[in-house]
Amino acid sequence: MVQGQLTWWQLSDLHWPAHPSTELKRYIDNLLQHLRKSMAVSGRPNFTVFTGDIAFSGQSKEYDSVGEHLIAPLRELLGNDVPLLFVPGNHDMDRAEALIKQSRLVTDLTDPAAVDAFVGNPRNRANFADPFRSYSDFVAQWGPTGTDDAYRWTHTITAAGHKVTVLGLNSAWAGFYHTTDAPTESDRGRLLLSIDQTPKPGEDADFTLFAQHHPFEWLNEDICDPAVQSLRRNYQVGLFGHVHSPRELGQLSSPHSTVLRIPSMLLFGRPHGDDSARYPRGYSVGAIDVTTSECRVRYFKYDSVYSDSFKEFTDVYSDDGKSPTAVLKPRRHGGGDCALDRDGTALSVRRHVASDRPTAQTGAGAHRL
């Protein structure tokens, strides 16, 4: 662990099969070797977070396999005092189990109060957690106590004398119950979060982060707005998966809130069929200097062509090749937002991520790093 810093490793979208290929095993060996070397230089992270799609189809045999080939060696590498945190993605849902549910109980939810009442009902809550049973069993084995809850959890970490609250959310629980002519897009704009899933952190938390698989634009905007606004008001950093690309790294700002959005690369699975700059395989490292409140994000891409190793993915950084940074204010002293200028607008961050795409469609006030 680095003195004076809160650091984490973010891995996402493994899509792990029950029977891993030789290529996947070799890839994981190279990843673990790279992490071991990185740790020798930079120290251990304060936590590691997996932002969803750990398994390919939410089956217990897939979790048994990823536990054996990745999680157990990672636990041995990091030691028992570095928490492994997990949130589920759409691939962590057992769809055979979801098929027997009454989908209209979800699809008929049309307003925030209805969603809150639904999730607050113990019978509904247990019923629609069933498709994540294998996921929760896996997390109960490898994660901190209490983080196996199928809807949300909160975990507290102390780093360099500062209290850090991490919130984990299930953004996939209402997925799969909608059908459209484009199955791959059937969840977009339809997923649900309840207010119950977005509790306000304690006033004594110096830094606040949340992790969920889906970016905000995959949620039902009208129904989920209260939950999203709660996250944006009370949390400084959001860690996301699902998009398989780092290019939407940036600040989401409004006159009343700012959250630093950190998307993850695809760790493995290659559903796009290549290792392009748009959908690279790899992971990210985040760090917050607890003295200056500067947050830095670094991305590492797997080079399968020349070296079978991980190298810093500077292609997505600005022209100067330096990793992006943003300044956060400790909540205890500044209310939990990024630094603001006199009219309440988020100050420009110090680096920009190179992009060939327009600003993410996350509403007015979206800024890139």
PDB file of N, CA and C in Angstrom, residues 207-249:
ATOM      1  N   PHE A 207     -13.665  10.005   1.908  1.00  0.00           N
ATOM      2  CA  PHE A 207     -13.803   9.771   0.473  1.00  0.00           C
ATOM      3  C   PHE A 207     -14.893   8.733   0.245  1.00  0.00           C
ATOM      4  N   THR A 208     -15.651   8.921  -0.828  1.00  0.00           N
ATOM      5  CA  THR A 208     -16.778   8.032  -1.103  1.00  0.00           C
ATOM      6  C   THR A 208     -16.736   7.588  -2.560  1.00  0.00           C
ATOM      7  N   LEU A 209     -16.860   6.270  -2.769  1.00  0.00           N
ATOM      8  CA  LEU A 209     -16.874   5.696  -4.108  1.00  0.00           C
ATOM      9  C   LEU A 209     -18.055   4.738  -4.208  1.00  0.00           C
ATOM     10  N   PHE A 210     -18.585   4.571  -5.414  1.00  0.00           N
ATOM     11  CA  PHE A 210     -19.569   3.523  -5.637  1.00  0.00           C
ATOM     12  C   PHE A 210     -19.184   2.737  -6.886  1.00  0.00           C
ATOM     13  N   ALA A 211     -19.621   1.489  -6.933  1.00  0.00           N
ATOM     14  CA  ALA A 211     -19.324   0.610  -8.063  1.00  0.00           C
ATOM     15  C   ALA A 211     -20.619  -0.022  -8.544  1.00  0.00           C
ATOM     16  N   GLN A 212     -20.848   0.012  -9.845  1.00  0.00           N
ATOM     17  CA  GLN A 212     -21.979  -0.681 -10.448  1.00  0.00           C
ATOM     18  C   GLN A 212     -21.587  -1.056 -11.873  1.00  0.00           C
ATOM     19  N   HIS A 213     -22.230  -2.071 -12.406  1.00  0.00           N
ATOM     20  CA  HIS A 213     -21.827  -2.566 -13.716  1.00  0.00           C
ATOM     21  C   HIS A 213     -22.224  -1.615 -14.842  1.00  0.00           C
ATOM     22  N   HIS A 214     -23.459  -1.158 -14.841  1.00  0.00           N
ATOM     23  CA  HIS A 214     -23.975  -0.387 -15.974  1.00  0.00           C
ATOM     24  C   HIS A 214     -23.799   1.120 -15.775  1.00  0.00           C
ATOM     25  N   PRO A 215     -23.351   1.829 -16.800  1.00  0.00           N
ATOM     26  CA  PRO A 215     -23.358   3.292 -16.742  1.00  0.00           C
ATOM     27  C   PRO A 215     -24.785   3.821 -16.606  1.00  0.00           C
ATOM     28  N   PHE A 216     -24.897   5.074 -16.212  1.00  0.00           N
ATOM     29  CA  PHE A 216     -26.206   5.648 -15.922  1.00  0.00           C
ATOM     30  C   PHE A 216     -27.163   5.592 -17.110  1.00  0.00           C
ATOM     31  N   GLU A 217     -26.634   5.714 -18.340  1.00  0.00           N
ATOM     32  CA  GLU A 217     -27.533   5.765 -19.490  1.00  0.00           C
ATOM     33  C   GLU A 217     -28.248   4.439 -19.761  1.00  0.00           C
ATOM     34  N   TRP A 218     -27.844   3.382 -19.085  1.00  0.00           N
ATOM     35  CA  TRP A 218     -28.544   2.106 -19.216  1.00  0.00           C
ATOM     36  C   TRP A 218     -29.729   2.011 -18.271  1.00  0.00           C
ATOM     37  N   LEU A 219     -29.861   2.973 -17.365  1.00  0.00           N
ATOM     38  CA  LEU A 219     -30.981   2.979 -16.433  1.00  0.00           C
ATOM     39  C   LEU A 219     -32.193   3.693 -17.044  1.00  0.00           C
ATOM     40  N   ASN A 220     -33.362   3.369 -16.542  1.00  0.00           N
ATOM     41  CA  ASN A 220     -34.564   4.099 -16.926  1.00  0.00           C
ATOM     42  C   ASN A 220     -34.457   5.502 -16.338  1.00  0.00           C
ATOM     43  N   GLU A 221     -34.308   6.483 -17.181  1.00  0.00           N
ATOM     44  CA  GLU A 221     -33.984   7.834 -16.729  1.00  0.00           C
ATOM     45  C   GLU A 221     -35.059   8.412 -15.816  1.00  0.00           C
ATOM     46  N   ASP A 222     -36.338   8.220 -16.177  1.00  0.00           N
ATOM     47  CA  ASP A 222     -37.416   8.817 -15.388  1.00  0.00           C
ATOM     48  C   ASP A 222     -37.567   8.144 -14.028  1.00  0.00           C
ATOM     49  N   ILE A 223     -37.529   6.815 -14.026  1.00  0.00           N
ATOM     50  CA  ILE A 223     -37.754   6.084 -12.786  1.00  0.00           C
ATOM     51  C   ILE A 223     -36.554   6.177 -11.846  1.00  0.00           C
ATOM     52  N   CYS A 224     -35.361   6.166 -12.406  1.00  0.00           N
ATOM     53  CA  CYS A 224     -34.145   6.072 -11.590  1.00  0.00           C
ATOM     54  C   CYS A 224     -33.532   7.418 -11.242  1.00  0.00           C
ATOM     55  N   ASP A 225     -34.130   8.513 -11.683  1.00  0.00           N
ATOM     56  CA  ASP A 225     -33.513   9.818 -11.448  1.00  0.00           C
ATOM     57  C   ASP A 225     -33.258  10.094  -9.965  1.00  0.00           C
ATOM     58  N   PRO A 226     -34.185   9.809  -9.047  1.00  0.00           N
ATOM     59  CA  PRO A 226     -33.875  10.065  -7.630  1.00  0.00           C
ATOM     60  C   PRO A 226     -32.675   9.274  -7.127  1.00  0.00           C
ATOM     61  N   ALA A 227     -32.554   8.019  -7.555  1.00  0.00           N
ATOM     62  CA  ALA A 227     -31.414   7.202  -7.129  1.00  0.00           C
ATOM     63  C   ALA A 227     -30.114   7.729  -7.719  1.00  0.00           C
ATOM     64  N   VAL A 228     -30.145   8.097  -8.990  1.00  0.00           N
ATOM     65  CA  VAL A 228     -28.941   8.631  -9.644  1.00  0.00           C
ATOM     66  C   VAL A 228     -28.519   9.943  -8.996  1.00  0.00           C
ATOM     67  N   GLN A 229     -29.476  10.818  -8.729  1.00  0.00           N
ATOM     68  CA  GLN A 229     -29.133  12.088  -8.087  1.00  0.00           C
ATOM     69  C   GLN A 229     -28.567  11.869  -6.691  1.00  0.00           C
ATOM     70  N   SER A 230     -29.048  10.862  -5.990  1.00  0.00           N
ATOM     71  CA  SER A 230     -28.503  10.532  -4.673  1.00  0.00           C
ATOM     72  C   SER A 230     -27.043  10.126  -4.789  1.00  0.00           C
ATOM     73  N   LEU A 231     -26.729   9.316  -5.789  1.00  0.00           N
ATOM     74  CA  LEU A 231     -25.340   8.914  -6.006  1.00  0.00           C
ATOM     75  C   LEU A 231     -24.480  10.116  -6.352  1.00  0.00           C
ATOM     76  N   ARG A 232     -24.963  10.962  -7.220  1.00  0.00           N
ATOM     77  CA  ARG A 232     -24.170  12.108  -7.661  1.00  0.00           C
ATOM     78  C   ARG A 232     -23.954  13.119  -6.545  1.00  0.00           C
ATOM     79  N   ARG A 233     -24.914  13.246  -5.640  1.00  0.00           N
ATOM     80  CA  ARG A 233     -24.752  14.184  -4.521  1.00  0.00           C
ATOM     81  C   ARG A 233     -23.814  13.657  -3.451  1.00  0.00           C
ATOM     82  N   ASN A 234     -23.829  12.357  -3.229  1.00  0.00           N
ATOM     83  CA  ASN A 234     -23.177  11.806  -2.038  1.00  0.00           C
ATOM     84  C   ASN A 234     -21.884  11.039  -2.300  1.00  0.00           C
ATOM     85  N   TYR A 235     -21.572  10.778  -3.555  1.00  0.00           N
ATOM     86  CA  TYR A 235     -20.374   9.993  -3.871  1.00  0.00           C
ATOM     87  C   TYR A 235     -19.506  10.760  -4.860  1.00  0.00           C
ATOM     88  N   GLN A 236     -18.211  10.631  -4.664  1.00  0.00           N
ATOM     89  CA  GLN A 236     -17.267  11.404  -5.465  1.00  0.00           C
ATOM     90  C   GLN A 236     -16.795  10.667  -6.713  1.00  0.00           C
ATOM     91  N   VAL A 237     -16.712   9.344  -6.643  1.00  0.00           N
ATOM     92  CA  VAL A 237     -16.163   8.548  -7.736  1.00  0.00           C
ATOM     93  C   VAL A 237     -17.103   7.390  -8.020  1.00  0.00           C
ATOM     94  N   GLY A 238     -17.403   7.169  -9.306  1.00  0.00           N
ATOM     95  CA  GLY A 238     -18.204   6.028  -9.735  1.00  0.00           C
ATOM     96  C   GLY A 238     -17.382   5.104 -10.616  1.00  0.00           C
ATOM     97  N   LEU A 239     -17.371   3.815 -10.284  1.00  0.00           N
ATOM     98  CA  LEU A 239     -16.617   2.813 -11.035  1.00  0.00           C
ATOM     99  C   LEU A 239     -17.607   1.949 -11.811  1.00  0.00           C
ATOM    100  N   PHE A 240     -17.444   1.854 -13.126  1.00  0.00           N
ATOM    101  CA  PHE A 240     -18.407   1.193 -13.985  1.00  0.00           C
ATOM    102  C   PHE A 240     -17.732   0.131 -14.863  1.00  0.00           C
ATOM    103  N   GLY A 241     -18.533  -0.812 -15.317  1.00  0.00           N
ATOM    104  CA  GLY A 241     -18.094  -1.797 -16.302  1.00  0.00           C
ATOM    105  C   GLY A 241     -18.963  -1.701 -17.533  1.00  0.00           C
ATOM    106  N   HIS A 242     -19.191  -2.833 -18.188  1.00  0.00           N
ATOM    107  CA  HIS A 242     -20.171  -3.040 -19.259  1.00  0.00           C
ATOM    108  C   HIS A 242     -19.776  -2.467 -20.619  1.00  0.00           C
ATOM    109  N   VAL A 243     -19.194  -1.275 -20.675  1.00  0.00           N
ATOM    110  CA  VAL A 243     -18.947  -0.644 -21.976  1.00  0.00           C
ATOM    111  C   VAL A 243     -17.650  -1.121 -22.619  1.00  0.00           C
ATOM    112  N   HIS A 244     -16.788  -1.824 -21.856  1.00  0.00           N
ATOM    113  CA  HIS A 244     -15.567  -2.438 -22.385  1.00  0.00           C
ATOM    114  C   HIS A 244     -14.578  -1.425 -22.940  1.00  0.00           C
ATOM    115  N   SER A 245     -14.656  -0.193 -22.513  1.00  0.00           N
ATOM    116  CA  SER A 245     -13.784   0.846 -23.068  1.00  0.00           C
ATOM    117  C   SER A 245     -13.546   1.938 -22.040  1.00  0.00           C
ATOM    118  N   PRO A 246     -12.345   2.541 -22.030  1.00  0.00           N
ATOM    119  CA  PRO A 246     -12.062   3.629 -21.089  1.00  0.00           C
ATOM    120  C   PRO A 246     -12.419   5.004 -21.623  1.00  0.00           C
ATOM    121  N   ARG A 247     -13.011   5.085 -22.801  1.00  0.00           N
ATOM    122  CA  ARG A 247     -13.113   6.382 -23.479  1.00  0.00           C
ATOM    123  C   ARG A 247     -14.180   7.303 -22.924  1.00  0.00           C
ATOM    124  N   GLU A 248     -15.008   6.819 -22.027  1.00  0.00           N
ATOM    125  CA  GLU A 248     -16.003   7.704 -21.425  1.00  0.00           C
ATOM    126  C   GLU A 248     -15.603   8.109 -20.010  1.00  0.00           C
ATOM    127  N   LEU A 249     -14.309   8.031 -19.740  1.00  0.00           N
ATOM    128  CA  LEU A 249     -13.779   8.556 -18.488  1.00  0.00           C
ATOM    129  C   LEU A 249     -14.015  10.054 -18.442  1.00  0.00           C
TER     130      LEU A 249
END
